[in-house]
CSV table of C-alpha atoms in Angstrom, one decimal:
chain,number,residue,atom,x,y,z
B,215,UNK,CA,-22.3,39.7,48.9
B,216,UNK,CA,-24.0,37.4,51.4
B,217,UNK,CA,-21.6,38.4,54.2
B,218,UNK,CA,-22.2,42.1,53.5
B,219,UNK,CA,-26.0,41.5,53.6
B,220,UNK,CA,-25.6,39.7,57.0
B,221,UNK,CA,-23.5,42.6,58.3
B,222,UNK,CA,-26.2,45.1,57.4
B,223,UNK,CA,-28.9,42.9,59.1
B,224,UNK,CA,-26.9,42.8,62.3
B,225,UNK,CA,-26.4,46.6,62.2
B,226,UNK,CA,-30.1,47.2,61.7
B,227,UNK,CA,-30.9,44.8,64.5
B,228,UNK,CA,-28.5,46.6,66.8
B,229,UNK,CA,-30.1,49.9,65.9
B,230,UNK,CA,-33.6,48.6,66.6
B,231,UNK,CA,-32.9,46.5,69.7
B,232,UNK,CA,-30.4,48.7,71.3
B,233,UNK,CA,-32.7,51.5,72.4
B,234,UNK,CA,-35.1,48.9,73.7
B,235,UNK,CA,-32.6,47.4,76.1
B,236,UNK,CA,-30.8,50.7,76.8
B,237,UNK,CA,-32.3,50.7,80.3
B,238,UNK,CA,-31.3,47.1,80.9
B,239,UNK,CA,-27.8,46.9,79.5
B,240,UNK,CA,-26.6,44.2,81.8
B,241,UNK,CA,-23.0,43.6,82.9
B,242,UNK,CA,-20.1,41.7,81.3
B,243,UNK,CA,-16.8,41.0,83.0
B,244,UNK,CA,-13.8,39.5,81.2
B,245,UNK,CA,-11.0,38.7,83.7
B,246,UNK,CA,-7.5,37.6,82.9
B,247,UNK,CA,-4.3,37.3,85.0
B,248,UNK,CA,-3.4,40.9,84.6
B,249,UNK,CA,-6.5,42.6,83.3
B,250,UNK,CA,-10.2,43.0,84.1
B,251,UNK,CA,-12.4,44.2,81.2
B,252,UNK,CA,-15.9,45.4,82.3
B,253,UNK,CA,-18.6,46.5,79.8
B,254,UNK,CA,-22.3,46.3,79.2
B,255,UNK,CA,-24.0,43.7,77.0
B,256,UNK,CA,-24.7,46.4,74.5
B,257,UNK,CA,-21.1,47.6,74.4
B,258,UNK,CA,-19.9,44.0,73.8
B,259,UNK,CA,-22.4,43.6,71.0
B,260,UNK,CA,-21.1,46.8,69.4
B,261,UNK,CA,-17.5,45.7,69.8
B,262,UNK,CA,-18.3,42.3,68.2
B,263,UNK,CA,-20.0,44.0,65.3
B,264,UNK,CA,-17.1,46.4,64.8
B,265,UNK,CA,-14.6,43.5,64.9
B,266,UNK,CA,-16.6,41.7,62.2
B,267,UNK,CA,-16.6,44.8,60.1
B,268,UNK,CA,-12.8,45.0,60.5
B,269,UNK,CA,-12.3,41.4,59.6
B,270,UNK,CA,-14.6,41.7,56.5
B,271,UNK,CA,-12.6,44.8,55.4
B,272,UNK,CA,-9.3,43.0,55.8
B,273,UNK,CA,-10.6,39.9,53.9
B,274,UNK,CA,-11.8,42.2,51.1
B,275,UNK,CA,-8.5,44.0,50.9
B,276,UNK,CA,-6.5,40.8,50.9
B,277,UNK,CA,-8.7,39.3,48.2
B,278,UNK,CA,-8.2,42.3,46.0
B,279,UNK,CA,-4.4,42.2,46.5
B,280,UNK,CA,-4.2,38.5,45.6
B,281,UNK,CA,-6.6,38.8,42.7
B,282,UNK,CA,-4.5,41.6,41.3
B,283,UNK,CA,-1.4,39.5,41.6
B,284,UNK,CA,-3.1,36.6,39.9
B,285,UNK,CA,-4.3,38.9,37.1
B,286,UNK,CA,-0.7,40.3,36.8
B,287,UNK,CA,0.7,36.8,36.7
B,288,UNK,CA,-1.9,35.7,34.1
B,289,UNK,CA,-1.0,38.7,32.0
B,290,UNK,CA,2.7,37.9,32.0
B,291,UNK,CA,2.0,34.2,31.3
B,292,UNK,CA,-0.4,35.0,28.5
B,293,UNK,CA,2.1,37.4,27.0
B,294,UNK,CA,4.8,34.7,27.1
B,295,UNK,CA,2.4,32.2,25.5
B,296,UNK,CA,1.5,34.7,22.7
B,297,UNK,CA,5.2,35.3,22.1
B,298,UNK,CA,5.9,31.5,22.0
B,299,UNK,CA,3.0,31.0,19.6
B,300,UNK,CA,4.3,33.7,17.3
B,301,UNK,CA,7.9,32.4,17.5
B,302,UNK,CA,6.7,28.9,16.6
B,303,UNK,CA,4.9,30.2,13.6
B,304,UNK,CA,8.0,32.0,12.5
B,305,UNK,CA,10.1,28.9,13.0
B,306,UNK,CA,7.8,26.8,10.8
B,307,UNK,CA,8.3,29.4,8.0
B,308,UNK,CA,12.1,29.2,8.5
B,309,UNK,CA,11.8,25.4,8.4
B,310,UNK,CA,10.2,25.7,4.9
B,311,UNK,CA,13.1,28.0,4.0
B,312,UNK,CA,15.7,25.5,5.2
B,313,UNK,CA,17.2,28.0,7.7
B,314,UNK,CA,17.8,25.5,10.5
B,315,UNK,CA,19.7,27.9,12.7
B,316,UNK,CA,16.7,30.2,13.0
B,317,UNK,CA,14.4,27.2,13.4
B,318,UNK,CA,16.3,26.0,16.4
B,319,UNK,CA,16.5,29.4,17.9
B,320,UNK,CA,12.9,30.2,17.5
B,321,UNK,CA,11.6,26.8,18.5
B,322,UNK,CA,13.7,26.7,21.7
B,323,UNK,CA,13.0,30.2,22.8
B,324,UNK,CA,10.0,30.3,25.1
B,325,UNK,CA,9.4,26.7,24.3
B,326,UNK,CA,8.2,26.0,27.9
B,327,UNK,CA,5.3,28.4,27.3
B,328,UNK,CA,4.3,27.0,23.9
B,329,UNK,CA,1.1,25.1,23.4
B,330,UNK,CA,3.1,21.9,22.7
B,331,UNK,CA,6.5,22.4,24.4
B,332,UNK,CA,7.6,18.8,23.7
B,333,UNK,CA,7.0,19.4,19.9
B,334,UNK,CA,9.0,22.6,20.0
B,335,UNK,CA,11.9,21.0,21.7
B,336,UNK,CA,11.8,18.0,19.3
B,337,UNK,CA,11.8,20.2,16.3
B,338,UNK,CA,14.6,22.2,17.8
B,339,UNK,CA,16.6,19.1,18.3
B,340,UNK,CA,16.1,18.0,14.6
B,341,UNK,CA,17.1,21.5,13.5
B,342,UNK,CA,20.3,21.4,15.6
B,343,UNK,CA,21.1,18.0,14.1
B,344,UNK,CA,20.7,19.4,10.6
B,345,UNK,CA,23.3,22.0,11.5
B,346,UNK,CA,25.6,19.3,12.8
B,347,UNK,CA,25.4,20.5,16.4
B,348,UNK,CA,24.9,17.2,18.2
B,349,UNK,CA,25.4,18.6,21.7
B,350,UNK,CA,22.5,21.1,21.3
B,351,UNK,CA,20.4,18.4,19.7
B,352,UNK,CA,20.9,16.2,22.7
B,353,UNK,CA,20.1,19.0,25.0
B,354,UNK,CA,16.8,19.8,23.4
B,355,UNK,CA,16.0,16.1,23.2
B,356,UNK,CA,16.5,15.6,26.9
B,357,UNK,CA,14.5,18.6,27.7
B,358,UNK,CA,11.6,17.1,25.6
B,359,UNK,CA,12.0,13.8,27.4
B,360,UNK,CA,11.6,15.6,30.8
B,361,UNK,CA,8.4,17.3,29.6
B,362,UNK,CA,6.9,14.3,27.8
B,363,UNK,CA,6.0,12.4,30.9
B,364,UNK,CA,4.6,9.0,30.0
B,365,UNK,CA,4.1,9.8,26.3
B,366,UNK,CA,7.6,9.0,25.2
B,367,UNK,CA,6.9,7.7,21.7
B,368,UNK,CA,7.5,11.1,19.9
B,369,UNK,CA,10.7,11.5,21.9
B,370,UNK,CA,12.1,8.1,21.1
B,371,UNK,CA,11.1,8.4,17.4
B,372,UNK,CA,13.1,11.6,17.2
B,373,UNK,CA,16.0,10.0,19.1
B,374,UNK,CA,16.1,7.2,16.5
B,375,UNK,CA,15.9,9.7,13.7
B,376,UNK,CA,18.9,11.6,15.1
B,377,UNK,CA,20.8,8.4,15.6
B,378,UNK,CA,20.3,7.4,11.9
B,379,UNK,CA,21.4,10.9,10.8
B,380,UNK,CA,24.6,10.3,12.8
B,381,UNK,CA,25.1,6.8,11.4
B,382,UNK,CA,24.7,5.3,14.9
B,383,UNK,CA,23.0,2.4,13.2
B,384,UNK,CA,23.1,-0.2,15.9
B,385,UNK,CA,21.8,2.3,18.5
B,386,UNK,CA,19.0,3.1,16.1
B,387,UNK,CA,18.2,-0.5,15.7
B,388,UNK,CA,18.0,-1.0,19.5
B,389,UNK,CA,15.6,2.0,19.6
B,390,UNK,CA,13.3,0.8,16.9
B,391,UNK,CA,13.2,-2.7,18.5
B,392,UNK,CA,11.9,-1.1,21.7
B,393,UNK,CA,9.5,1.1,19.8
B,394,UNK,CA,8.0,-1.9,17.8
B,395,UNK,CA,7.3,-3.6,21.1
B,396,UNK,CA,5.1,-0.7,22.2
B,397,UNK,CA,3.6,0.4,18.8
B,398,UNK,CA,4.2,-2.3,16.2
B,399,UNK,CA,2.2,-0.6,13.4
B,400,UNK,CA,3.2,3.0,13.8
B,401,UNK,CA,4.0,4.1,10.2
B,402,UNK,CA,7.0,6.3,11.1
B,403,UNK,CA,8.4,3.6,13.4
B,404,UNK,CA,8.1,1.1,10.6
B,405,UNK,CA,9.9,3.5,8.2
B,406,UNK,CA,12.7,4.0,10.7
B,407,UNK,CA,13.0,0.3,11.3
B,408,UNK,CA,13.4,-0.3,7.6
B,409,UNK,CA,16.4,2.0,7.5
B,410,UNK,CA,17.9,0.6,10.7
B,411,UNK,CA,17.5,-3.0,9.7
B,412,UNK,CA,18.9,-2.5,6.2
B,413,UNK,CA,21.9,-0.6,7.5
B,414,UNK,CA,22.7,-3.3,10.2
B,415,UNK,CA,21.9,-6.3,8.0
B,416,UNK,CA,19.0,-7.4,10.2
B,417,UNK,CA,17.3,-9.2,7.3
B,418,UNK,CA,15.1,-11.5,9.4
B,419,UNK,CA,13.8,-8.6,11.5
B,420,UNK,CA,13.1,-6.7,8.3
B,421,UNK,CA,11.3,-9.6,6.8
B,422,UNK,CA,9.1,-9.8,9.9
B,423,UNK,CA,7.9,-6.2,9.7
B,424,UNK,CA,6.9,-6.3,6.0
B,425,UNK,CA,3.3,-7.5,6.7
B,426,UNK,CA,3.0,-4.8,9.3
B,427,UNK,CA,4.2,-2.3,6.7
B,428,UNK,CA,1.4,-3.5,4.3
B,429,UNK,CA,-1.3,-3.1,7.0
B,430,UNK,CA,0.0,0.4,7.9
B,431,UNK,CA,0.2,1.3,4.2
B,432,UNK,CA,3.9,2.2,4.5
B,433,UNK,CA,5.2,2.4,0.9
B,434,UNK,CA,3.4,1.0,-2.1
B,435,UNK,CA,3.1,-2.6,-3.1
B,436,UNK,CA,6.0,-2.3,-5.5
B,437,UNK,CA,8.3,-0.9,-2.9
B,438,UNK,CA,7.4,-3.6,-0.4
B,439,UNK,CA,8.0,-6.3,-3.1
B,440,UNK,CA,11.5,-4.8,-3.8
B,441,UNK,CA,12.2,-4.7,-0.1
B,442,UNK,CA,11.2,-8.3,0.4
B,443,UNK,CA,13.5,-9.3,-2.6
B,444,UNK,CA,16.4,-7.3,-1.0
B,445,UNK,CA,15.7,-9.0,2.3
B,446,UNK,CA,15.9,-12.5,0.8
B,447,UNK,CA,19.1,-11.7,-1.0
B,448,UNK,CA,20.5,-10.4,2.2
B,449,UNK,CA,19.7,-13.6,4.0
B,450,UNK,CA,21.3,-15.6,1.1
B,451,UNK,CA,24.4,-13.4,1.5
B,452,UNK,CA,24.5,-14.2,5.2
B,453,UNK,CA,24.2,-17.9,4.6
B,454,UNK,CA,26.9,-17.8,2.0
B,455,UNK,CA,29.2,-15.8,4.2
B,456,UNK,CA,28.8,-18.2,7.1
B,457,UNK,CA,29.2,-21.6,5.3
B,458,UNK,CA,29.6,-21.1,1.6
B,459,UNK,CA,27.6,-23.1,-0.9
B,460,UNK,CA,26.8,-25.7,1.7
B,461,UNK,CA,25.3,-23.0,3.9
B,462,UNK,CA,23.3,-21.7,0.9
B,463,UNK,CA,21.9,-25.2,0.1
B,464,UNK,CA,20.9,-25.8,3.7
B,465,UNK,CA,19.3,-22.4,4.0
B,466,UNK,CA,17.3,-23.0,0.8
B,467,UNK,CA,16.2,-26.4,2.0
B,468,UNK,CA,14.8,-25.0,5.2
B,469,UNK,CA,12.7,-22.4,3.4
B,470,UNK,CA,9.0,-23.1,2.9
B,471,UNK,CA,7.7,-24.4,-0.5
B,472,UNK,CA,6.0,-21.1,-1.1
B,473,UNK,CA,9.3,-19.3,-0.8
B,474,UNK,CA,11.3,-21.8,-2.9
B,475,UNK,CA,8.7,-21.4,-5.7
B,476,UNK,CA,9.2,-17.6,-6.1
B,477,UNK,CA,10.9,-17.1,-9.4
B,478,UNK,CA,12.9,-14.0,-8.3
B,479,UNK,CA,14.3,-16.0,-5.4
B,480,UNK,CA,15.1,-19.0,-7.6
B,481,UNK,CA,17.1,-16.7,-9.9
B,482,UNK,CA,18.9,-15.0,-7.0
B,483,UNK,CA,19.7,-18.4,-5.4
B,484,UNK,CA,21.1,-19.7,-8.8
B,485,UNK,CA,23.3,-16.6,-9.1
B,486,UNK,CA,24.6,-17.0,-5.6
B,487,UNK,CA,25.4,-20.7,-6.2
B,488,UNK,CA,27.2,-19.9,-9.5
B,489,UNK,CA,29.3,-17.4,-7.6
B,490,UNK,CA,30.2,-20.2,-5.1
B,491,UNK,CA,31.1,-22.4,-8.1
B,492,UNK,CA,28.2,-24.8,-7.3
B,493,UNK,CA,26.9,-24.9,-10.9
B,494,UNK,CA,25.1,-28.3,-10.6
B,495,UNK,CA,22.9,-27.1,-7.8
B,496,UNK,CA,22.3,-23.8,-9.5
B,497,UNK,CA,21.2,-25.7,-12.7
B,498,UNK,CA,18.8,-28.0,-10.8
B,499,UNK,CA,17.1,-25.0,-9.2
B,500,UNK,CA,16.6,-23.4,-12.7
B,501,UNK,CA,15.3,-26.7,-14.1
B,502,UNK,CA,12.9,-27.1,-11.3
B,503,UNK,CA,11.7,-23.5,-11.8
B,504,UNK,CA,11.2,-24.0,-15.5
B,505,UNK,CA,9.3,-27.2,-15.0
B,506,UNK,CA,6.9,-25.4,-12.7
B,507,UNK,CA,6.4,-22.3,-14.8
B,508,UNK,CA,8.1,-20.6,-17.6
B,509,UNK,CA,9.7,-17.2,-16.9
B,510,UNK,CA,12.2,-15.3,-18.9
B,511,UNK,CA,14.1,-14.4,-15.7
B,512,UNK,CA,15.0,-18.1,-15.2
B,513,UNK,CA,16.9,-18.1,-18.5
B,514,UNK,CA,19.3,-15.2,-17.6
B,515,UNK,CA,21.8,-17.2,-15.3
B,516,UNK,CA,22.0,-20.1,-17.8
B,517,UNK,CA,24.8,-18.8,-20.0
B,518,UNK,CA,27.1,-18.6,-16.9
B,519,UNK,CA,26.5,-22.2,-15.9
B,520,UNK,CA,29.4,-24.7,-16.2
B,521,UNK,CA,28.0,-28.1,-15.5
B,522,UNK,CA,28.9,-31.7,-16.3
B,523,UNK,CA,25.4,-32.4,-17.7
B,524,UNK,CA,24.3,-29.6,-20.0
B,525,UNK,CA,22.2,-32.0,-22.0
B,526,UNK,CA,19.7,-32.1,-19.2
B,527,UNK,CA,19.2,-28.3,-19.3
B,528,UNK,CA,19.1,-28.3,-23.2
B,529,UNK,CA,16.3,-30.9,-23.1
B,530,UNK,CA,14.3,-28.8,-20.7
B,531,UNK,CA,14.9,-25.7,-22.9
B,532,UNK,CA,13.6,-27.6,-26.1
B,533,UNK,CA,10.6,-28.8,-24.1
B,534,UNK,CA,9.9,-25.2,-23.1
B,535,UNK,CA,9.9,-24.1,-26.8
B,536,UNK,CA,7.4,-26.8,-27.5
B,537,UNK,CA,5.2,-25.7,-24.6
B,538,UNK,CA,5.4,-22.0,-24.8
B,539,UNK,CA,6.2,-21.6,-28.5
B,540,UNK,CA,9.1,-19.8,-30.3
B,541,UNK,CA,10.6,-17.2,-28.0
B,542,UNK,CA,13.8,-15.4,-29.0
B,543,UNK,CA,15.3,-15.6,-25.6
B,544,UNK,CA,14.7,-19.3,-25.4
B,545,UNK,CA,16.4,-20.0,-28.7
B,546,UNK,CA,19.3,-17.6,-27.9
B,547,UNK,CA,19.8,-19.3,-24.5
B,548,UNK,CA,19.7,-22.7,-26.1
B,549,UNK,CA,22.3,-21.6,-28.7
B,550,UNK,CA,24.7,-20.3,-26.0
B,551,UNK,CA,24.4,-23.5,-24.1
B,552,UNK,CA,25.1,-25.6,-27.3
B,553,UNK,CA,28.2,-23.6,-28.1
B,554,UNK,CA,29.7,-24.5,-24.7
B,555,UNK,CA,30.2,-28.1,-25.8
B,556,UNK,CA,30.8,-27.6,-29.5
B,557,UNK,CA,27.4,-28.2,-31.0
B,558,UNK,CA,28.1,-25.6,-33.6
B,559,UNK,CA,25.4,-26.6,-36.2
B,560,UNK,CA,22.7,-26.9,-33.6
B,561,UNK,CA,23.8,-23.6,-32.0
B,562,UNK,CA,23.7,-21.8,-35.4
B,563,UNK,CA,20.1,-23.1,-36.0
B,564,UNK,CA,19.0,-21.8,-32.6
B,565,UNK,CA,20.6,-18.4,-33.2
B,566,UNK,CA,18.9,-18.2,-36.6
B,567,UNK,CA,15.6,-19.0,-35.0
B,568,UNK,CA,16.1,-16.2,-32.5
B,569,UNK,CA,17.1,-13.7,-35.1
B,570,UNK,CA,14.1,-14.6,-37.2
B,571,UNK,CA,11.8,-13.2,-34.5
B,572,UNK,CA,13.8,-10.1,-33.7
B,573,UNK,CA,17.3,-8.7,-34.5
B,574,UNK,CA,19.9,-8.7,-31.7
B,575,UNK,CA,23.5,-7.7,-31.9
B,576,UNK,CA,24.7,-10.3,-29.5
B,577,UNK,CA,22.9,-13.1,-31.4
B,578,UNK,CA,24.5,-11.9,-34.6
B,579,UNK,CA,27.9,-12.1,-33.0
B,580,UNK,CA,27.3,-15.6,-31.5
B,581,UNK,CA,26.0,-16.9,-34.8
B,582,UNK,CA,29.1,-15.5,-36.5
B,583,UNK,CA,31.3,-17.4,-34.1
B,584,UNK,CA,29.3,-20.6,-34.8
B,585,UNK,CA,29.6,-20.1,-38.5
B,586,UNK,CA,33.4,-19.6,-38.2
B,587,UNK,CA,33.6,-23.0,-36.5
B,588,UNK,CA,31.6,-24.4,-39.3
B,589,UNK,CA,34.0,-22.9,-41.8
B,590,UNK,CA,31.6,-20.5,-43.3
B,591,UNK,CA,33.7,-17.3,-43.2
B,592,UNK,CA,31.7,-15.3,-45.7
B,593,UNK,CA,28.4,-15.9,-44.0
B,594,UNK,CA,30.0,-15.2,-40.6
B,595,UNK,CA,31.3,-11.8,-42.0
B,596,UNK,CA,27.8,-11.0,-43.1
B,597,UNK,CA,26.4,-11.7,-39.7
B,598,UNK,CA,29.0,-9.5,-38.1
B,599,UNK,CA,28.3,-6.7,-40.5
B,600,UNK,CA,24.6,-7.0,-39.8
B,601,UNK,CA,25.3,-6.9,-36.1
B,602,UNK,CA,27.5,-3.8,-36.4
B,603,UNK,CA,24.9,-2.0,-38.5
B,604,UNK,CA,22.3,-2.8,-35.8
B,605,UNK,CA,24.5,-1.5,-33.1
B,606,UNK,CA,25.2,1.7,-35.0
B,607,UNK,CA,21.5,2.1,-35.6
B,608,UNK,CA,20.6,1.7,-32.0
B,609,UNK,CA,23.5,3.9,-30.8
B,610,UNK,CA,24.0,6.6,-33.3
B,611,UNK,CA,27.2,8.7,-33.0
B,612,UNK,CA,26.7,12.0,-31.1
């Protein structure tokens, strides 16, 4: 607009000034090698003005042409974006329906023009993997990696997820190790790390991320407690596989006092030692645990023990009865231990004390065995009958 105004000013000036200097037009000579151009000053001014008008006209025409081209390109691009948005919405509906073939097709088509093309390609990759088409999944994943630039975390998370789906567990573990270095508290990375570490037996690594899982609120407290228990048992399995009972003892010795005082780990350790035929060490762990705090779980491995010094354990059990009072599991466990070395009378008294507090089919059976040894067949038969009636009562025929 300013240029047009300037042009009109020049034209008006020419119209006003031209007649004034018409009688004094002057002389202008432009000489080249082959041509001589002669004109007046007024004529030169008119030529310059006309040249400017032509230039302005050409500029205006070119601007209109390019602006029209830009509008045309913008219309086509906008059309593709609208189509990509619509196809993405349709793909999400198909995802809810479980139609992964359509999900992949709609997500990948016009994905380059979508609002989040990386997301489209990643979802297309997962849909292809759900169909079992690993080649297409890899193709979409690589395209997403090209578009992601420096923000590679979503791409690498999807890569690990695909590897786990293909049971490429060690590759997935390598992937989560790298992701944890970049984003150690990312909830999805921690969930994937849990799967990868369990599958590859990386128990130490799994134990290391449990505090981060708590801070990131991955799983509830019960789940994390079960996971920690599974991790410790996995470490015990590794120690036993490497060096047997000696490896287990050394591993247990190297743990912190806090770890060794966990009842669940004491029970698991005793069971592992029993499986290694190291009953004396298993008994000592149980005794240490009972002396520190009573817990029913510590009694469960006792019937499987075969030690040369059962009296030590029986003494501890009797002391527990005095400390915590009559408990049926305590009396039953004591009775089973007494039976192992022929203390039939004491065993029968222990089973009677247990049955006095609650009926139990197993205690009836063990009491009957003890009574047989004491040559009391009628009473033994009565105990077996009571045990059978209790079993039928608890498990009625269908």
